[in-house]
CSV table of C-alpha atoms in Angstrom, one decimal:
chain,number,residue,atom,x,y,z
P,1,MET,CA,0.0,0.0,0.0
P,2,LEU,CA,2.8,2.4,0.9
P,3,GLN,CA,4.6,1.7,-2.3
P,4,ARG,CA,1.4,2.4,-4.3
P,5,LEU,CA,1.1,5.8,-2.6
P,6,LEU,CA,4.7,6.6,-3.3
P,7,ASN,CA,4.2,5.7,-7.0
P,8,GLN,CA,1.1,7.9,-7.2
P,9,GLN,CA,3.1,10.8,-5.5
P,10,ASP,CA,5.9,10.3,-8.1
P,11,LYS,CA,3.3,10.5,-11.0
P,12,LEU,CA,1.7,13.6,-9.6
P,13,SER,CA,5.1,15.3,-9.1
P,14,ALA,CA,6.1,14.4,-12.7
P,15,LEU,CA,2.8,15.8,-14.0
P,16,TRP,CA,3.4,19.0,-12.0
P,17,GLN,CA,6.9,19.3,-13.5
P,18,GLN,CA,5.5,18.8,-17.0
P,19,LEU,CA,2.9,21.5,-16.4
P,20,HIS,CA,5.6,23.9,-15.1
P,21,LEU,CA,7.9,23.3,-18.1
P,22,GLY,CA,4.9,23.8,-20.4
P,23,GLN,CA,4.1,27.1,-18.8
P,24,VAL,CA,7.5,28.4,-19.8
P,25,GLY,CA,7.1,27.3,-23.4
P,26,VAL,CA,8.8,23.9,-23.4
P,27,GLU,CA,7.2,21.3,-25.7
P,28,VAL,CA,6.8,18.3,-23.4
P,29,HIS,CA,5.3,15.0,-24.5
P,30,PRO,CA,2.9,13.7,-21.9
P,31,SER,CA,4.9,10.4,-21.4
P,32,CYS,CA,8.0,12.3,-20.2
P,33,LEU,CA,9.1,11.7,-16.6
P,34,ILE,CA,10.4,15.0,-15.1
P,35,LYS,CA,11.9,15.0,-11.6
P,36,GLU,CA,12.0,17.9,-9.1
P,37,GLN,CA,14.1,21.0,-9.6
P,38,VAL,CA,14.4,20.7,-13.3
P,39,LYS,CA,14.7,24.2,-14.8
P,40,ALA,CA,14.2,25.4,-18.3
P,41,LYS,CA,14.7,28.8,-20.0
P,42,LEU,CA,13.9,29.6,-23.6
P,43,GLY,CA,15.5,33.0,-23.8
P,44,SER,CA,15.7,35.0,-27.0
P,45,ALA,CA,18.4,36.1,-29.4
P,46,ASN,CA,18.2,38.3,-32.5
P,47,GLY,CA,14.4,38.6,-32.0
P,48,ALA,CA,13.8,34.9,-32.0
P,49,ARG,CA,12.5,33.0,-29.0
P,50,GLY,CA,14.4,29.8,-27.9
P,51,GLN,CA,12.8,26.4,-28.3
P,52,ILE,CA,13.1,23.2,-26.2
P,53,GLN,CA,11.4,20.0,-27.3
P,54,LEU,CA,11.1,16.8,-25.3
P,55,ALA,CA,9.9,13.8,-27.2
P,56,GLN,CA,8.1,10.8,-25.7
P,57,GLN,CA,9.6,8.8,-22.9
P,58,VAL,CA,12.3,11.4,-22.1
P,59,GLN,CA,13.4,11.2,-18.5
P,60,LEU,CA,15.0,14.3,-16.8
P,61,GLU,CA,16.4,13.6,-13.3
P,62,GLN,CA,16.6,16.1,-10.4
P,63,GLY,CA,18.4,19.4,-11.1
P,64,VAL,CA,18.7,19.2,-14.9
P,65,LEU,CA,19.1,22.7,-16.5
P,66,LEU,CA,18.0,23.3,-20.0
P,67,HIS,CA,18.8,26.8,-21.2
P,68,ALA,CA,18.1,27.5,-24.9
P,69,TRP,CA,19.4,31.1,-24.8
P,70,GLY,CA,17.4,31.8,-27.9
P,71,GLY,CA,18.6,28.6,-29.6
P,72,ARG,CA,17.1,25.2,-29.8
P,73,ILE,CA,17.4,22.0,-27.7
P,74,THR,CA,15.8,18.9,-29.1
P,75,ILE,CA,15.8,15.7,-27.1
P,76,SER,CA,14.5,12.6,-28.9
P,77,GLU,CA,12.6,9.6,-27.8
P,78,ASN,CA,13.6,7.5,-24.7
P,79,VAL,CA,16.5,9.7,-23.7
P,80,PHE,CA,17.7,9.6,-20.0
P,81,ILE,CA,19.4,12.7,-18.6
P,82,GLY,CA,21.0,12.2,-15.2
P,83,PRO,CA,20.9,14.6,-12.2
P,84,TYR,CA,22.4,18.0,-12.5
P,85,THR,CA,23.2,17.9,-16.2
P,86,VAL,CA,23.4,21.3,-17.9
P,87,ILE,CA,22.5,21.8,-21.6
P,88,TYR,CA,23.1,25.2,-23.2
P,89,GLY,CA,21.3,25.5,-26.6
P,90,HIS,CA,22.6,28.8,-28.0
P,91,GLY,CA,23.8,27.2,-31.2
P,92,GLY,CA,21.4,24.2,-31.2
P,93,VAL,CA,21.7,20.9,-29.4
P,94,THR,CA,20.2,17.7,-30.7
P,95,ILE,CA,20.2,14.4,-28.7
P,96,GLY,CA,19.2,11.2,-30.6
P,97,LYS,CA,16.9,8.6,-29.3
P,98,ASP,CA,17.8,5.9,-26.7
P,99,SER,CA,20.8,7.9,-25.4
P,100,LEU,CA,22.0,7.9,-21.9
P,101,ILE,CA,23.5,11.0,-20.4
P,102,ALA,CA,24.8,10.4,-16.9
P,103,MET,CA,25.0,12.8,-13.9
P,104,HIS,CA,26.8,16.1,-14.0
P,105,CYS,CA,27.3,16.2,-17.8
P,106,ARG,CA,27.7,19.5,-19.6
P,107,ILE,CA,26.6,19.9,-23.2
P,108,LEU,CA,27.4,23.3,-24.9
P,109,SER,CA,26.7,24.7,-28.3
P,110,SER,CA,28.6,28.0,-28.3
P,111,ASN,CA,31.9,29.5,-27.4
P,112,HIS,CA,33.3,33.0,-26.8
P,113,THR,CA,35.6,34.8,-29.1
P,114,ILE,CA,38.9,35.9,-27.6
P,115,PRO,CA,39.4,39.6,-28.4
P,116,ASP,CA,42.5,41.7,-28.1
P,117,ARG,CA,43.3,43.3,-24.7
P,118,SER,CA,41.4,46.5,-25.6
P,119,ARG,CA,38.0,44.7,-25.4
P,120,ARG,CA,36.4,42.7,-22.6
P,121,ILE,CA,35.7,39.1,-23.3
P,122,ARG,CA,32.2,39.5,-21.9
P,123,TRP,CA,31.4,42.2,-24.5
P,124,GLU,CA,31.9,39.8,-27.4
P,125,SER,CA,29.1,37.9,-29.0
P,126,ASP,CA,28.8,34.1,-28.6
P,127,VAL,CA,29.9,32.0,-31.6
P,128,HIS,CA,27.1,29.5,-32.2
P,129,LEU,CA,28.3,26.0,-32.7
P,130,PRO,CA,25.6,23.3,-33.2
P,131,THR,CA,26.2,20.2,-31.2
P,132,THR,CA,24.7,16.8,-32.2
P,133,ILE,CA,24.7,13.6,-30.1
P,134,GLY,CA,23.6,10.6,-32.1
P,135,GLU,CA,21.3,7.7,-31.2
P,136,ASP,CA,22.2,5.1,-28.6
P,137,VAL,CA,25.0,7.2,-27.1
P,138,TRP,CA,26.3,6.8,-23.5
P,139,LEU,CA,28.0,9.8,-21.9
P,140,GLY,CA,29.5,8.8,-18.6
P,141,ALA,CA,29.4,10.9,-15.4
P,142,GLY,CA,30.8,14.4,-15.7
P,143,VAL,CA,31.4,14.4,-19.4
P,144,THR,CA,31.8,17.8,-21.1
P,145,VAL,CA,30.8,18.1,-24.8
P,146,LEU,CA,32.0,21.4,-26.3
P,147,GLY,CA,30.2,23.3,-29.0
P,148,GLY,CA,30.4,22.3,-32.6
P,149,VAL,CA,30.9,18.6,-31.8
P,150,THR,CA,29.1,15.6,-33.4
P,151,ILE,CA,29.1,12.4,-31.5
P,152,GLY,CA,28.1,9.5,-33.8
P,153,ASN,CA,25.5,6.9,-33.2
P,154,GLY,CA,26.4,4.2,-30.6
P,155,CYS,CA,29.4,6.0,-29.1
P,156,VAL,CA,30.4,5.6,-25.4
P,157,VAL,CA,32.3,8.4,-23.7
P,158,GLY,CA,34.1,7.6,-20.5
P,159,ALA,CA,33.4,9.5,-17.2
P,160,GLY,CA,35.1,12.9,-16.9
P,161,ALA,CA,36.0,13.1,-20.6
P,162,VAL,CA,36.1,16.4,-22.5
P,163,VAL,CA,34.8,16.0,-26.1
P,164,THR,CA,36.6,18.6,-28.2
P,165,LYS,CA,36.2,16.9,-31.6
P,166,ASP,CA,33.8,14.8,-33.6
P,167,LEU,CA,33.5,11.1,-32.7
P,168,PRO,CA,32.7,8.6,-35.5
P,169,PRO,CA,29.9,6.1,-34.9
P,170,TYR,CA,30.5,3.3,-32.3
P,171,SER,CA,33.7,4.9,-30.9
P,172,ILE,CA,34.7,4.4,-27.3
P,173,ALA,CA,36.5,7.4,-26.1
P,174,VAL,CA,38.1,8.6,-22.9
P,175,GLY,CA,40.3,11.4,-21.5
P,176,VAL,CA,40.9,15.1,-21.6
P,177,PRO,CA,40.9,15.9,-24.4
P,178,VAL,CA,39.0,12.8,-25.5
P,179,LYS,CA,40.8,10.1,-27.4
P,180,ILE,CA,39.3,7.1,-29.2
P,181,VAL,CA,40.5,3.9,-27.5
P,182,ARG,CA,38.5,1.4,-29.5
P,183,THR,CA,35.3,0.7,-31.5
P,184,ARG,CA,32.2,-1.1,-30.3
P,185,ALA,CA,32.0,-4.6,-31.8
């Protein structure tokens, strides 16, 4: 009986989170499971409003941050995103279906320019760099994916890695910066 009550509480909490995200303009499929403290901001850039789209069966764990900053974040079917992951969508982020993003990952889609000393870095515009994560990808805990990177279908990226370059499909990669150590059989 207690377990049934807890399950109902989880379902009500997930529904509340879906409604909250919907109120800020996030497109949320009704089958998504959204945990507590998930935050989303669409933002705007160059007169365009940001977009965030969550397909069916997406699961966002506690503390996930989705900030489009006027860009677009698209998360495909059956994607799991672990606790306290941050996704910045300035330049566009796409995550393919059936992917697993572990806790504390960071996925970026822009960078700053480095001006000469006469100008402040903060004054410079962001450089938009679309980031694509393929289908059936596993990012281990604490992985950082930099803007402009494409991670091919079926890749596995080891915990703590920093992905600075494209990874071909079915690569297994580790390290800072990331290096391919083998290919999935």
